[in-house]
Short mmCIF file of C-alpha atoms and ligand atoms in Angstrom, two decimals:
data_model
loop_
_atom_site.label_atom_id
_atom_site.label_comp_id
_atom_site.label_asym_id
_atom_site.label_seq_id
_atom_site.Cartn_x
_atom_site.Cartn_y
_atom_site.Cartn_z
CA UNK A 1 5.52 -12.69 13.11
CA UNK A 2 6.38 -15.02 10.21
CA UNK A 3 3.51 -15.13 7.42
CA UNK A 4 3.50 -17.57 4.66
CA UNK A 5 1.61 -16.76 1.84
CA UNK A 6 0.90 -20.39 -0.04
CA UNK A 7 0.32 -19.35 -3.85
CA UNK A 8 -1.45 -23.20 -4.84
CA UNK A 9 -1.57 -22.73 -8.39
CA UNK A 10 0.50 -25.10 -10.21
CA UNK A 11 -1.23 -24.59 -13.60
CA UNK A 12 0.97 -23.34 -16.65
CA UNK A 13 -0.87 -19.89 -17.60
CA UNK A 14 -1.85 -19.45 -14.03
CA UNK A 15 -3.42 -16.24 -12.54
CA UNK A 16 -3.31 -16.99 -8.78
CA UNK A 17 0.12 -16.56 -8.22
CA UNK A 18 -0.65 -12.59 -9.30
CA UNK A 19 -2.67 -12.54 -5.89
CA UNK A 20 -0.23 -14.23 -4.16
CA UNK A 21 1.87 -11.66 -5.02
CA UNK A 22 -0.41 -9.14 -4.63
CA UNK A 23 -0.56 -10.19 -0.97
CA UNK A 24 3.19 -10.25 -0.64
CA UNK A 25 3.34 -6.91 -2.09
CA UNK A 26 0.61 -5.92 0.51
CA UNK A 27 2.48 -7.11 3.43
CA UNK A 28 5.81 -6.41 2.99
CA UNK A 29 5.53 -2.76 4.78
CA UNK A 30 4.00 -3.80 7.48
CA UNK A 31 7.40 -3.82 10.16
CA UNK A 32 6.35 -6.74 12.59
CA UNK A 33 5.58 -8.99 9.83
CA UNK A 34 7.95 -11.10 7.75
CA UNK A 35 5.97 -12.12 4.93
CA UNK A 36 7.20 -15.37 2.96
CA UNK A 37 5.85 -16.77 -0.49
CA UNK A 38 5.75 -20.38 -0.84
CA UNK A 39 4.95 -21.09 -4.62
CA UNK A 40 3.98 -24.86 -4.86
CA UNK A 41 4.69 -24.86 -8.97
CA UNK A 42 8.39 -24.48 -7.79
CA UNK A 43 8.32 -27.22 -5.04
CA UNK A 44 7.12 -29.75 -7.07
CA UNK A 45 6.34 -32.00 -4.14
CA UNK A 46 5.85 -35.45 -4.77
CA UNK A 47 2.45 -37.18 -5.23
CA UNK A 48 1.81 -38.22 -1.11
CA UNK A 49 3.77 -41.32 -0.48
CA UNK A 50 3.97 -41.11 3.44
CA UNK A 51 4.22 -37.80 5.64
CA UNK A 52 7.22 -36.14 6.28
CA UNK A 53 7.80 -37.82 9.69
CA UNK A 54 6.88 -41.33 8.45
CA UNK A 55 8.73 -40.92 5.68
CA UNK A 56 11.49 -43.72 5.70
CA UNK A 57 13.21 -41.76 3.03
CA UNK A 58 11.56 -37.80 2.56
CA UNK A 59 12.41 -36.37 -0.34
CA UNK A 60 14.47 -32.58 0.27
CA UNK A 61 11.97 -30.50 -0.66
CA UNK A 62 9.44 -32.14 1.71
CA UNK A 63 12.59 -31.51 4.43
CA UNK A 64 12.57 -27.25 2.81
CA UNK A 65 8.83 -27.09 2.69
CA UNK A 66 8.68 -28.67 6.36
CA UNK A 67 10.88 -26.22 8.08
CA UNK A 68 8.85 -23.20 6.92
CA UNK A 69 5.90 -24.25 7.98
CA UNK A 70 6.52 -25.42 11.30
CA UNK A 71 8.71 -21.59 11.40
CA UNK A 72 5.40 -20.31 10.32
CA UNK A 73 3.46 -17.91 13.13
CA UNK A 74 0.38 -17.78 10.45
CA UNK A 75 -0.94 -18.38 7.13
CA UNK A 76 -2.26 -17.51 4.37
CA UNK A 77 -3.76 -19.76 1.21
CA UNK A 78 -4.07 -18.63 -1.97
CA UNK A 79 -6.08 -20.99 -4.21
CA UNK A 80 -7.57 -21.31 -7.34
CA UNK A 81 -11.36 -22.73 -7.52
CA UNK A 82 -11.34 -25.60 -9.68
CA UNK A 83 -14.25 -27.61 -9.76
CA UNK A 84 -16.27 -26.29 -7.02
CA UNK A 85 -13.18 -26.52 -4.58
CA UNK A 86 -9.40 -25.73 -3.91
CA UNK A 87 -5.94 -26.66 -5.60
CA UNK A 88 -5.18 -30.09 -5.49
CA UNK A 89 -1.67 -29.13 -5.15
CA UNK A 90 -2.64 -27.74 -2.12
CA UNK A 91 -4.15 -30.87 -0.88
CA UNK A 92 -1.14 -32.99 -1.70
CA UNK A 93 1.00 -30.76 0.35
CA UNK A 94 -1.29 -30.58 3.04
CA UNK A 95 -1.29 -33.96 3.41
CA UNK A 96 2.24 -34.27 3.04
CA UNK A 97 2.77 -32.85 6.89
CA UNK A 98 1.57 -33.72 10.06
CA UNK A 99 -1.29 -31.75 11.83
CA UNK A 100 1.86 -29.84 14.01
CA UNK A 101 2.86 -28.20 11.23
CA UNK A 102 -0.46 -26.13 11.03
CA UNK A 103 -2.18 -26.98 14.31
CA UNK A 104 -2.49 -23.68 16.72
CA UNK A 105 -2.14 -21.10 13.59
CA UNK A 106 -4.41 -18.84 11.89
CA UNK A 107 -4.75 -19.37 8.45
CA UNK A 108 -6.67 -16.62 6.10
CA UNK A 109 -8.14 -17.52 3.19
CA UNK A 110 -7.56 -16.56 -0.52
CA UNK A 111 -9.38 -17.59 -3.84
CA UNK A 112 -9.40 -16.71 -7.03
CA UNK A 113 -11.13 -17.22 -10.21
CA UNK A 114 -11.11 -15.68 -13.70
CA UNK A 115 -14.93 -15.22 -13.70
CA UNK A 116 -17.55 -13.38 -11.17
CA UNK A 117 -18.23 -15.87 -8.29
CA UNK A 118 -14.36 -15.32 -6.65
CA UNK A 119 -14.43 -18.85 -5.74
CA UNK A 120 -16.23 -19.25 -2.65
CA UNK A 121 -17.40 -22.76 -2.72
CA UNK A 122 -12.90 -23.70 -2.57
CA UNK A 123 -13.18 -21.03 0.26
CA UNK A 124 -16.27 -23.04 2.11
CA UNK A 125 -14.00 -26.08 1.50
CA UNK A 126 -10.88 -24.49 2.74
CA UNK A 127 -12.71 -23.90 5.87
CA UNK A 128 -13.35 -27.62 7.09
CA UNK A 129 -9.61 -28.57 5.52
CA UNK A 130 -8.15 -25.77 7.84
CA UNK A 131 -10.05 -27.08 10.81
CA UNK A 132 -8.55 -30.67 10.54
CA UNK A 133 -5.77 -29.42 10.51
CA UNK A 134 -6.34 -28.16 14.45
CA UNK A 135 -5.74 -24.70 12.55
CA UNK A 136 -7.95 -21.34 13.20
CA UNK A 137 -9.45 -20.14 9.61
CA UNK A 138 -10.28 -16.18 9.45
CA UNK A 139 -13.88 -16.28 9.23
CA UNK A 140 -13.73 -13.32 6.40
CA UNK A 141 -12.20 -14.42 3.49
CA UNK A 142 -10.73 -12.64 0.55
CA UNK A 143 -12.53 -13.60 -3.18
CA UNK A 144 -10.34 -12.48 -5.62
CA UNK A 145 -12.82 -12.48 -9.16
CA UNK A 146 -12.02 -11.80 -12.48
CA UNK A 147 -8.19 -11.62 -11.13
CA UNK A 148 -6.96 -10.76 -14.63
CA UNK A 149 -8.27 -7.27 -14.16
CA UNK A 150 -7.09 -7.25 -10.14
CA UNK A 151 -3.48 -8.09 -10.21
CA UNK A 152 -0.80 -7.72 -13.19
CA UNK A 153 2.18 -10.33 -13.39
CA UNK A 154 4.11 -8.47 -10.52
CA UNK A 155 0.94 -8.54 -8.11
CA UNK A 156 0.60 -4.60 -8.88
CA UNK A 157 -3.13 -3.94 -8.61
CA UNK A 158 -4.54 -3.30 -11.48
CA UNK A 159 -7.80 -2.36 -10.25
CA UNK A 160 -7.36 0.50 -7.10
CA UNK A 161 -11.01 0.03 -5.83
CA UNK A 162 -9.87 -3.93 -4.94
CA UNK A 163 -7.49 -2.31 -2.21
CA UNK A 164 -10.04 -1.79 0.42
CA UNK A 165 -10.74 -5.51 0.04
CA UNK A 166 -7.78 -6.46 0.29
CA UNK A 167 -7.24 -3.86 3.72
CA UNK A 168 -10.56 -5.04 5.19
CA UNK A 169 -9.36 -9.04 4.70
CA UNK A 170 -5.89 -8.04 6.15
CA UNK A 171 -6.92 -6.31 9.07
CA UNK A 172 -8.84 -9.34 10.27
CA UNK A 173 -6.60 -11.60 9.63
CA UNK A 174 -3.93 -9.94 11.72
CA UNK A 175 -6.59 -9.79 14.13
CA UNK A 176 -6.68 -13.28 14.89
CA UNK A 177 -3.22 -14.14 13.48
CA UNK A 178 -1.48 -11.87 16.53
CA UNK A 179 -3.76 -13.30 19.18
CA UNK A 180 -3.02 -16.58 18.36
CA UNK A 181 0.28 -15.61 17.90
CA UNK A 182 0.80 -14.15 21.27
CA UNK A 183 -1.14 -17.21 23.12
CA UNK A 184 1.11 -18.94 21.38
CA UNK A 185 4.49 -17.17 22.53
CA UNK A 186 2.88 -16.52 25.82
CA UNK A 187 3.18 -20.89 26.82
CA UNK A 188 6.36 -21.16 24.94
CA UNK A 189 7.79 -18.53 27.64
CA UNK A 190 6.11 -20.54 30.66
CA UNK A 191 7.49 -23.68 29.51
C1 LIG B 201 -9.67 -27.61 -13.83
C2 LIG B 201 -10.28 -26.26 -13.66
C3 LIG B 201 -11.48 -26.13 -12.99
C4 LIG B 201 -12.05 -24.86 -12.79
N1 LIG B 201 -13.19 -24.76 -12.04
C5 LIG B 201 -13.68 -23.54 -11.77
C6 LIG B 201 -14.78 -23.39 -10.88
O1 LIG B 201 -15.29 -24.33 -10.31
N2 LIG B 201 -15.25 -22.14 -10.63
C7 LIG B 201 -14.68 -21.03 -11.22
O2 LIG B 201 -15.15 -19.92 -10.97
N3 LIG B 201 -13.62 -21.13 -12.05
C8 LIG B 201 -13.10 -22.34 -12.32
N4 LIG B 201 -12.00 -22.49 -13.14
C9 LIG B 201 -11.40 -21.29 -13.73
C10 LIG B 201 -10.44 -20.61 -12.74
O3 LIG B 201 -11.20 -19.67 -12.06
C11 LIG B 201 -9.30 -19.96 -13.49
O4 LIG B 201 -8.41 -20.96 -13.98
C12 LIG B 201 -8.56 -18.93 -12.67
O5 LIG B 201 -7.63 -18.29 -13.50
C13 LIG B 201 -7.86 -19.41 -11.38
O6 LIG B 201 -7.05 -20.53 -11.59
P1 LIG B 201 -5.51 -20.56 -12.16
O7 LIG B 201 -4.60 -20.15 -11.04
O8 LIG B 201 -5.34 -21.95 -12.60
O9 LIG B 201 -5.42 -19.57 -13.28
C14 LIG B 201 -11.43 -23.72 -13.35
C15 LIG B 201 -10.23 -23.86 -14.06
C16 LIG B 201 -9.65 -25.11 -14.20
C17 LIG B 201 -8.32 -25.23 -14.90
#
């Protein structure tokens, strides 16, 4: 099952991208999973002109981006809160596909934020942008708060009680990211 792990922090100093990792890290041993991070700081997708299949002339990295996601079995997003709500990277590249690129896929949710709350308001938010998207979001989420004592630069975890989090978040995710997965593989066969 292909996973992509969305790190949508594009800010200079960043600290999401350490959970990001720290996912990656997480589920790279598990054998029927291959687990692939998209950073969006190294993208650098346009500001949305038109998406990728109206666009009269898509950039390449809108072509790159496009092709993992529609490879993509299930999700996951990693965002920063900022201002009550997620990434605006993560909106521009959202927007930047078509609904097929998503629709039919679990998607587990990820925020982070330097101080105590983990970001759950950008989580709440995440929720509604996952369903327009025709996509399934993991009702349990994953806060990630005061990440600068979680993860270090490498996604190592800093702090070993986080792990069961991290396990408990995981394991429902996979839940409903196989299911959908094998629904999914299950009509592709009949068809
Ligand atoms: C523009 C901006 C808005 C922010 N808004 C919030 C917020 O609403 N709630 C919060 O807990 N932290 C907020 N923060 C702090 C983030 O939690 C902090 O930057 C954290 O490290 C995650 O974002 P990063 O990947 O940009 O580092 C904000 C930070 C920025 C730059």
């Amino acid at each position: 099952m292909n996973v992509t792990i969305i790190s949508a922090s594009t800010r200079l100093g960043r600290q999401t991208h350490k959970a990001a990792l720290g996912l990656l890290n997480y589920l790279q041993p598990f054998e029927h999973l291959k687990p692939q991070l998209v950073d969006l700081a190294g993208y650098r997708l346009p500001l949305f002109e038109e998406t990728l299949a109206r666009h009269p002339d898509p950039p390449q990295v809108l072509l790159e981006l496009g092709a993992i996601l529609s490879q993509s079995d299930a999700m996951l997003f990693v965002t920063p809160e900022y201002n009550g709500s997620y990434s605006p990277a993560l909106k521009n590249a959202v927007d930047s596909f078509n609904k097929t690129e998503f629709a039919r896929k679990a998607i587990g949710i990820v925020t982070v934020t330097t101080g105590a709350m983990g970001g759950v308001r950008a989580g709440l938010a995440l929720q509604h942008l996952i369903l327009a998207l025709f996509a399934y979001p993991v009702p349990q989420m994953l806060l990630v708060p005061a990440v600068q004592n979680k993860f270090d630069d490498e996604g190592n975890l800093l702090d070993a009680a986080f792990e069961k989090n991290i396990a408990s978040f995981v394991k429902e995710f996979l839940w409903l990211a196989e299911a959908v997965y094998e629904k999914r593989n299950s009509e592709m066969v009949k068809i």
